[in-house]
Amino acid sequence: MLHLKLDTDPRWAKIAEQDLEEILTDHAWCEQKAATNAITIITLNSEHEDLVEELTELAQEELEHFQRVCKQIKARGYKLGRARKDHYVNELYKFMNTGGSQLQSMVDRLLFSAMIEARSCERFKLLNNHIEDKELSQFYYELMVSEAGHYTTFITLARKYGKGIDVEKRWQDLVTFEAELIKNYGTHGSIHG
């Protein structure tokens, strides 16, 4: 369903499990950034009523995820650390066409967002399947399902509004770009690390 070209090595889940405080803190900030991203898309494209409605709901859900992750952190006696840079997302951002038309920029931002959700979903599936903490395993199953829905929302909106743009080619180019990029990740205890 996610159409990723390169899967994460399942050993990444064990790396992440070795420092739950770090992975949970990184995850919390990923959720906050996802909410901010959705709001940014709304701000830049407010003339599209259904996009505004769908991404408002998505942003609210991402903030609820942030809150849920913070509760997991607190329940384990950890502290929410400072926000981390997400090098994967920063590198992925380089693919986006920021100098084109507003429509091209919107489509690229939607596809970029879909890719992040797809990779997050894949990572959550690994955590669900491979970590020993049963409560966290179930937690990541629930979030995996949610991220799959977010992926679908973003890619559907890109296809809907991408009139005159070869959205499928742009998506395939992004998938190929991401497959090369992700080869450099999967060895650190962060959601995209």
Coordinates of N, CA and C in Angstrom, one line a residue:
M1 N 0.8 -1.2 0.0 CA 0.0 0.0 0.0 C 0.9 1.3 0.0
L2 N 2.0 1.3 0.7 CA 2.8 2.5 0.9 C 3.7 2.7 -0.3
H3 N 4.0 1.7 -1.1 CA 4.8 1.8 -2.3 C 6.2 2.3 -2.0
L4 N 6.8 2.0 -0.9 CA 8.2 2.3 -0.6 C 9.1 1.3 -1.4
K5 N 10.1 1.8 -1.9 CA 11.0 1.0 -2.7 C 12.0 0.2 -1.8
L6 N 12.3 0.7 -0.6 CA 13.3 0.1 0.2 C 12.8 0.0 1.6
D7 N 12.6 -1.2 2.2 CA 12.1 -1.4 3.5 C 13.3 -1.1 4.5
T8 N 12.9 -0.7 5.7 CA 13.8 -0.6 6.8 C 14.2 -1.9 7.3
D9 N 15.5 -2.1 7.6 CA 15.9 -3.4 8.2 C 15.2 -3.5 9.6
P10 N 14.6 -4.7 9.8 CA 13.9 -4.8 11.1 C 14.7 -4.7 12.3
R11 N 16.1 -4.8 12.2 CA 16.9 -4.6 13.3 C 16.9 -3.1 13.9
W12 N 16.4 -2.2 13.0 CA 16.2 -0.8 13.5 C 15.3 -0.8 14.7
A13 N 14.3 -1.6 14.8 CA 13.3 -1.6 15.9 C 14.1 -1.9 17.2
K14 N 15.0 -2.8 17.1 CA 15.8 -3.2 18.3 C 16.7 -2.1 18.8
I15 N 17.3 -1.4 17.8 CA 18.1 -0.2 18.1 C 17.2 0.8 18.8
A16 N 16.0 1.1 18.3 CA 15.1 2.0 18.9 C 14.7 1.6 20.3
E17 N 14.5 0.3 20.5 CA 14.0 -0.2 21.8 C 15.1 0.0 22.9
Q18 N 16.4 0.0 22.5 CA 17.4 0.2 23.5 C 17.4 1.5 24.2
D19 N 16.8 2.5 23.6 CA 16.7 3.8 24.3 C 15.2 4.3 24.1
L20 N 14.3 3.8 24.9 CA 12.9 4.2 24.7 C 12.7 5.7 24.9
E21 N 13.4 6.2 25.9 CA 13.2 7.7 26.2 C 13.6 8.5 24.9
E22 N 14.6 8.1 24.3 CA 15.0 8.9 23.1 C 14.0 8.7 21.9
I23 N 13.6 7.5 21.7 CA 12.7 7.2 20.6 C 11.4 7.9 20.8
L24 N 10.9 7.9 22.1 CA 9.6 8.5 22.4 C 9.7 10.0 22.3
T25 N 10.8 10.6 22.8 CA 11.0 12.0 22.6 C 11.0 12.4 21.2
D26 N 11.8 11.7 20.4 CA 11.9 12.0 19.0 C 10.6 11.9 18.3
H27 N 9.8 10.8 18.7 CA 8.5 10.6 18.1 C 7.6 11.7 18.5
A28 N 7.6 12.2 19.7 CA 6.7 13.3 20.1 C 6.9 14.5 19.2
W29 N 8.1 14.8 19.0 CA 8.4 16.0 18.2 C 8.1 15.8 16.7
C30 N 8.2 14.6 16.3 CA 7.7 14.3 14.9 C 6.2 14.6 14.8
E31 N 5.5 14.2 15.8 CA 4.0 14.5 15.8 C 3.7 16.0 15.8
Q32 N 4.5 16.7 16.6 CA 4.3 18.2 16.6 C 4.6 18.8 15.2
K33 N 5.7 18.3 14.6 CA 6.1 18.8 13.3 C 5.1 18.5 12.3
A34 N 4.5 17.3 12.4 CA 3.4 16.9 11.4 C 2.2 17.8 11.5
A35 N 1.8 18.1 12.7 CA 0.7 19.1 12.9 C 1.0 20.4 12.3
T36 N 2.2 20.9 12.6 CA 2.7 22.2 12.0 C 2.7 22.2 10.5
N37 N 3.2 21.1 9.9 CA 3.2 20.9 8.5 C 1.8 21.0 7.9
A38 N 0.8 20.3 8.5 CA -0.5 20.4 8.0 C -1.1 21.8 8.1
I39 N -0.8 22.5 9.1 CA -1.3 23.9 9.3 C -0.6 24.8 8.3
T40 N 0.7 24.6 8.0 CA 1.4 25.3 7.0 C 0.7 25.2 5.6
I41 N 0.4 23.9 5.3 CA -0.3 23.7 4.0 C -1.6 24.4 3.9
I42 N -2.4 24.4 5.0 CA -3.6 25.1 5.1 C -3.4 26.6 4.9
T43 N -2.4 27.1 5.5 CA -2.1 28.6 5.5 C -1.8 29.0 4.0
L44 N -1.1 28.2 3.3 CA -0.6 28.5 2.0 C -1.7 28.2 0.9
N45 N -2.7 27.4 1.3 CA -3.7 27.0 0.3 C -5.1 27.1 0.8
S46 N -5.4 28.1 1.5 CA -6.7 28.3 2.2 C -7.9 28.4 1.3
E47 N -7.7 28.6 0.0 CA -8.8 28.7 -0.9 C -9.5 27.4 -1.2
H48 N -8.8 26.3 -0.8 CA -9.4 24.9 -1.1 C -10.1 24.4 0.2
E49 N -11.4 24.6 0.2 CA -12.2 24.3 1.4 C -12.0 22.9 1.9
D50 N -12.1 21.9 1.0 CA -12.0 20.5 1.5 C -10.6 20.2 2.0
L51 N -9.6 20.8 1.4 CA -8.2 20.6 1.9 C -8.1 21.2 3.3
V52 N -8.7 22.4 3.5 CA -8.6 23.0 4.8 C -9.3 22.1 5.9
E53 N -10.5 21.6 5.5 CA -11.2 20.7 6.4 C -10.5 19.5 6.8
E54 N -10.0 18.8 5.7 CA -9.3 17.5 6.0 C -8.0 17.7 6.7
L55 N -7.2 18.7 6.4 CA -5.9 18.9 7.1 C -6.1 19.5 8.4
T56 N -7.2 20.2 8.7 CA -7.5 20.7 10.1 C -7.7 19.4 11.0
E57 N -8.5 18.5 10.5 CA -8.7 17.3 11.3 C -7.4 16.5 11.4
L58 N -6.6 16.4 10.4 CA -5.3 15.7 10.5 C -4.4 16.4 11.5
A59 N -4.3 17.8 11.4 CA -3.5 18.5 12.4 C -3.9 18.2 13.8
Q60 N -5.2 18.2 14.1 CA -5.7 17.9 15.4 C -5.4 16.5 15.8
E61 N -5.4 15.6 14.9 CA -5.1 14.2 15.2 C -3.6 14.1 15.6
E62 N -2.8 14.8 14.8 CA -1.3 14.8 15.1 C -1.0 15.4 16.5
L63 N -1.7 16.4 16.8 CA -1.5 17.0 18.2 C -2.0 16.0 19.3
E64 N -3.1 15.3 19.0 CA -3.5 14.2 19.9 C -2.4 13.2 20.0
H65 N -1.8 12.8 18.9 CA -0.7 11.9 19.0 C 0.5 12.4 19.8
F66 N 0.8 13.7 19.6 CA 1.8 14.3 20.4 C 1.5 14.1 21.9
Q67 N 0.2 14.4 22.3 CA -0.2 14.3 23.7 C -0.1 12.8 24.1
R68 N -0.5 11.9 23.3 CA -0.4 10.5 23.7 C 1.0 10.0 23.9
V69 N 1.9 10.5 23.0 CA 3.3 10.1 23.2 C 3.9 10.7 24.5
C70 N 3.5 12.0 24.7 CA 3.9 12.6 26.0 C 3.5 11.8 27.2
K71 N 2.3 11.3 27.1 CA 1.7 10.4 28.2 C 2.6 9.2 28.4
Q72 N 3.0 8.6 27.3 CA 3.8 7.4 27.3 C 5.2 7.7 28.0
I73 N 5.7 8.9 27.6 CA 7.0 9.3 28.2 C 6.8 9.5 29.7
K74 N 5.8 10.2 30.1 CA 5.5 10.4 31.6 C 5.3 9.1 32.3
A75 N 4.5 8.2 31.8 CA 4.2 7.0 32.4 C 5.4 6.1 32.7
R76 N 6.4 6.3 31.9 CA 7.7 5.5 32.1 C 8.7 6.3 32.9
G77 N 8.3 7.4 33.4 CA 9.2 8.2 34.3 C 10.3 8.9 33.5
Y78 N 10.1 9.1 32.2 CA 11.0 9.8 31.4 C 10.6 11.3 31.3
K79 N 11.4 12.1 30.7 CA 11.1 13.5 30.5 C 11.2 13.8 29.0
L80 N 10.2 14.7 28.6 CA 10.2 15.1 27.2 C 11.4 16.0 27.0
G81 N 12.4 15.5 26.1 CA 13.5 16.3 25.9 C 13.2 17.4 24.8
R82 N 14.3 18.1 24.5 CA 14.1 19.1 23.5 C 13.9 18.5 22.1
A83 N 13.3 19.4 21.2 CA 13.1 18.9 19.8 C 14.4 18.6 19.2
R84 N 14.3 17.6 18.3 CA 15.5 17.2 17.6 C 15.4 17.6 16.1
K85 N 16.5 17.8 15.4 CA 16.5 18.0 14.0 C 16.2 16.6 13.4
D86 N 15.4 16.6 12.3 CA 15.1 15.4 11.6 C 15.9 15.5 10.3
H87 N 17.0 14.9 10.3 CA 17.9 15.0 9.1 C 17.3 14.4 7.9
Y88 N 16.5 13.3 8.1 CA 15.8 12.6 7.0 C 14.8 13.6 6.3
V89 N 14.0 14.2 7.1 CA 13.0 15.1 6.6 C 13.7 16.3 5.9
N90 N 14.8 16.8 6.5 CA 15.5 17.9 5.9 C 16.1 17.5 4.5
E91 N 16.6 16.3 4.4 CA 17.1 15.8 3.1 C 16.0 15.6 2.1
L92 N 14.9 15.0 2.6 CA 13.7 14.8 1.7 C 13.2 16.1 1.2
Y93 N 13.2 17.1 2.0 CA 12.7 18.4 1.6 C 13.4 19.0 0.3
K94 N 14.7 18.6 0.1 CA 15.5 19.0 -1.0 C 14.9 18.6 -2.3
F95 N 14.0 17.6 -2.3 CA 13.4 17.1 -3.5 C 12.3 18.1 -4.0
M96 N 11.7 18.8 -3.1 CA 10.6 19.6 -3.4 C 10.9 20.8 -4.4
N97 N 10.0 21.0 -5.3 CA 10.1 22.1 -6.2 C 9.5 23.4 -5.5
T98 N 10.4 24.2 -5.0 CA 9.9 25.4 -4.3 C 9.9 26.6 -5.2
G99 N 10.4 26.5 -6.4 CA 10.4 27.7 -7.3 C 9.4 27.7 -8.3
G100 N 8.5 26.7 -8.3 CA 7.5 26.6 -9.4 C 6.2 27.4 -9.0
S101 N 5.1 27.1 -9.7 CA 3.9 27.7 -9.4 C 3.3 27.3 -8.0
Q102 N 2.3 28.1 -7.6 CA 1.7 27.8 -6.3 C 1.1 26.3 -6.3
L103 N 0.5 26.0 -7.5 CA 0.0 24.6 -7.6 C 1.1 23.6 -7.5
Q104 N 2.2 23.8 -8.2 CA 3.3 22.8 -8.2 C 3.8 22.7 -6.7
S105 N 4.0 23.8 -6.1 CA 4.5 23.8 -4.7 C 3.5 23.1 -3.8
M106 N 2.2 23.3 -4.0 CA 1.2 22.6 -3.1 C 1.3 21.1 -3.4
V107 N 1.3 20.7 -4.6 CA 1.4 19.2 -4.9 C 2.6 18.6 -4.4
D108 N 3.8 19.3 -4.5 CA 5.0 18.8 -4.0 C 5.0 18.7 -2.5
R109 N 4.4 19.7 -1.8 CA 4.3 19.6 -0.3 C 3.4 18.5 0.1
L110 N 2.3 18.2 -0.6 CA 1.4 17.1 -0.3 C 2.1 15.8 -0.5
L111 N 2.9 15.7 -1.6 CA 3.6 14.4 -1.8 C 4.7 14.2 -0.8
F112 N 5.4 15.2 -0.5 CA 6.4 15.2 0.5 C 5.8 14.7 1.9
S113 N 4.7 15.3 2.2 CA 4.0 14.9 3.4 C 3.5 13.4 3.4
A114 N 3.0 13.0 2.2 CA 2.6 11.6 2.1 C 3.8 10.7 2.3
M115 N 5.0 11.1 1.8 CA 6.2 10.2 1.9 C 6.6 10.1 3.4
I116 N 6.6 11.2 4.1 CA 6.9 11.2 5.5 C 6.0 10.3 6.3
E117 N 4.7 10.4 6.0 CA 3.7 9.5 6.6 C 3.9 8.1 6.3
A118 N 4.2 7.8 5.0 CA 4.4 6.4 4.6 C 5.6 5.8 5.4
R119 N 6.7 6.6 5.4 CA 7.9 6.0 6.1 C 7.6 5.9 7.6
S120 N 6.9 6.8 8.2 CA 6.6 6.7 9.6 C 5.7 5.5 9.9
C121 N 4.7 5.3 9.0 CA 3.8 4.1 9.1 C 4.7 2.9 9.1
E122 N 5.6 2.8 8.2 CA 6.5 1.6 8.0 C 7.3 1.4 9.3
R123 N 7.8 2.5 9.9 CA 8.6 2.4 11.1 C 7.7 1.9 12.3
F124 N 6.5 2.5 12.4 CA 5.6 2.1 13.4 C 5.2 0.6 13.3
K125 N 5.1 0.1 12.1 CA 4.8 -1.3 11.9 C 5.9 -2.1 12.5
L126 N 7.2 -1.7 12.2 CA 8.3 -2.4 12.8 C 8.3 -2.4 14.3
L127 N 8.0 -1.3 14.9 CA 8.0 -1.2 16.3 C 6.8 -2.1 16.9
N128 N 5.7 -2.1 16.2 CA 4.6 -2.9 16.6 C 5.0 -4.4 16.6
N129 N 5.7 -4.8 15.6 CA 6.0 -6.2 15.4 C 7.3 -6.7 16.1
H130 N 8.2 -5.8 16.5 CA 9.4 -6.2 17.0 C 9.8 -5.8 18.4
I131 N 9.1 -4.9 19.0 CA 9.5 -4.5 20.4 C 8.8 -5.4 21.4
E132 N 9.4 -5.6 22.5 CA 8.9 -6.6 23.5 C 7.8 -5.9 24.4
D133 N 7.9 -4.6 24.6 CA 6.9 -3.9 25.4 C 5.5 -4.0 24.8
K134 N 4.6 -4.8 25.3 CA 3.3 -5.1 24.7 C 2.5 -3.8 24.6
E135 N 2.5 -3.0 25.7 CA 1.7 -1.8 25.6 C 2.2 -0.9 24.5
L136 N 3.5 -0.7 24.4 CA 4.0 0.1 23.3 C 3.8 -0.5 21.9
S137 N 3.9 -1.8 21.9 CA 3.6 -2.5 20.6 C 2.2 -2.2 20.1
Q138 N 1.2 -2.2 21.0 CA -0.2 -1.9 20.7 C -0.3 -0.4 20.3
F139 N 0.3 0.4 21.1 CA 0.3 1.8 20.8 C 0.8 2.1 19.4
Y140 N 1.9 1.5 19.0 CA 2.4 1.7 17.7 C 1.6 1.1 16.6
Y141 N 0.9 0.0 16.9 CA -0.1 -0.5 15.9 C -1.2 0.5 15.6
E142 N -1.7 1.1 16.7 CA -2.8 2.2 16.5 C -2.3 3.3 15.7
L143 N -1.0 3.8 16.0 CA -0.5 4.9 15.3 C -0.1 4.5 13.8
M144 N 0.3 3.3 13.6 CA 0.5 2.8 12.2 C -0.7 2.9 11.4
V145 N -1.8 2.5 11.9 CA -3.1 2.6 11.2 C -3.4 4.1 10.9
S146 N -3.2 4.9 11.8 CA -3.5 6.4 11.7 C -2.6 7.0 10.6
E147 N -1.3 6.7 10.6 CA -0.3 7.2 9.7 C -0.7 6.7 8.3
A148 N -1.2 5.5 8.1 CA -1.6 5.0 6.8 C -2.7 5.9 6.3
G149 N -3.6 6.3 7.2 CA -4.7 7.2 6.8 C -4.2 8.6 6.4
H150 N -3.2 9.1 7.1 CA -2.7 10.4 6.8 C -2.0 10.3 5.4
Y151 N -1.2 9.2 5.2 CA -0.6 9.0 3.8 C -1.6 9.1 2.7
T152 N -2.7 8.4 2.9 CA -3.8 8.4 1.9 C -4.4 9.8 1.7
T153 N -4.6 10.5 2.8 CA -5.2 11.9 2.7 C -4.3 12.8 1.9
F154 N -3.0 12.8 2.2 CA -2.1 13.6 1.4 C -2.0 13.3 0.0
I155 N -1.8 12.0 -0.3 CA -1.7 11.6 -1.7 C -2.9 11.8 -2.5
T156 N -4.1 11.6 -1.9 CA -5.4 11.8 -2.5 C -5.6 13.3 -2.9
L157 N -5.2 14.2 -1.9 CA -5.3 15.6 -2.2 C -4.3 16.0 -3.3
A158 N -3.1 15.5 -3.3 CA -2.2 15.8 -4.4 C -2.8 15.4 -5.8
R159 N -3.4 14.2 -5.8 CA -4.0 13.8 -7.1 C -5.2 14.6 -7.5
K160 N -6.0 15.0 -6.5 CA -7.2 15.8 -6.8 C -6.8 17.2 -7.3
Y161 N -5.8 17.8 -6.7 CA -5.5 19.2 -7.1 C -4.4 19.3 -8.2
G162 N -3.8 18.2 -8.5 CA -2.7 18.3 -9.4 C -3.0 18.3 -10.9
K163 N -4.1 19.0 -11.2 CA -4.5 19.1 -12.6 C -3.4 19.8 -13.4
G164 N -3.0 19.1 -14.5 CA -1.9 19.7 -15.4 C -0.5 19.3 -14.9
I165 N -0.5 18.6 -13.8 CA 0.8 18.1 -13.3 C 0.8 16.6 -13.4
D166 N 1.9 16.0 -13.8 CA 1.9 14.5 -13.8 C 2.3 14.1 -12.4
V167 N 1.2 14.0 -11.6 CA 1.4 13.7 -10.1 C 2.0 12.3 -10.0
E168 N 1.5 11.3 -10.8 CA 2.1 10.0 -10.6 C 3.6 9.9 -10.9
K169 N 4.0 10.6 -11.9 CA 5.4 10.6 -12.2 C 6.2 11.3 -11.1
R170 N 5.7 12.4 -10.6 CA 6.3 13.2 -9.6 C 6.4 12.3 -8.3
W171 N 5.3 11.5 -8.0 CA 5.4 10.6 -6.9 C 6.4 9.5 -7.1
Q172 N 6.5 8.9 -8.3 CA 7.5 7.9 -8.5 C 8.9 8.4 -8.4
D173 N 9.1 9.6 -8.9 CA 10.4 10.3 -8.7 C 10.8 10.5 -7.3
L174 N 9.8 10.9 -6.5 CA 10.0 11.1 -5.0 C 10.3 9.7 -4.4
V175 N 9.5 8.7 -4.7 CA 9.8 7.3 -4.2 C 11.2 6.9 -4.5
T176 N 11.6 7.1 -5.7 CA 13.0 6.7 -6.1 C 14.0 7.5 -5.3
F177 N 13.8 8.8 -5.2 CA 14.7 9.7 -4.4 C 14.8 9.3 -3.0
E178 N 13.6 9.0 -2.4 CA 13.6 8.5 -1.0 C 14.3 7.2 -0.8
A179 N 14.2 6.3 -1.7 CA 14.8 5.0 -1.6 C 16.3 5.1 -1.5
E180 N 16.9 6.1 -2.2 CA 18.3 6.4 -2.2 C 18.7 7.0 -0.8
L181 N 17.8 7.9 -0.4 CA 18.0 8.7 0.8 C 18.0 7.8 2.0
I182 N 17.0 6.9 2.1 CA 16.8 6.1 3.3 C 17.9 5.0 3.5
K183 N 18.7 4.8 2.5 CA 19.9 3.9 2.6 C 20.9 4.4 3.7
N184 N 20.8 5.7 3.9 CA 21.7 6.4 4.9 C 21.1 6.4 6.3
Y185 N 19.9 5.8 6.5 CA 19.3 5.8 7.7 C 18.9 4.4 8.2
G186 N 18.4 4.3 9.4 CA 18.1 3.0 9.9 C 19.0 2.4 11.0
T187 N 20.0 3.3 11.4 CA 21.0 2.8 12.4 C 20.9 3.6 13.7
H188 N 20.0 4.5 13.8 CA 19.8 5.3 15.0 C 18.5 5.2 15.6
G189 N 18.4 5.4 16.9 CA 17.1 5.3 17.6 C 16.3 6.5 17.5
S190 N 15.9 6.9 16.3 CA 14.9 8.0 16.1 C 14.0 7.5 15.1
I191 N 12.8 8.1 15.0 CA 11.8 7.6 14.1 C 12.2 7.5 12.6
H192 N 13.0 8.5 12.2 CA 13.5 8.4 10.8 C 15.0 8.1 10.7
G193 N 15.6 7.9 11.9 CA 17.1 7.7 11.9 C 17.5 6.4 11.5

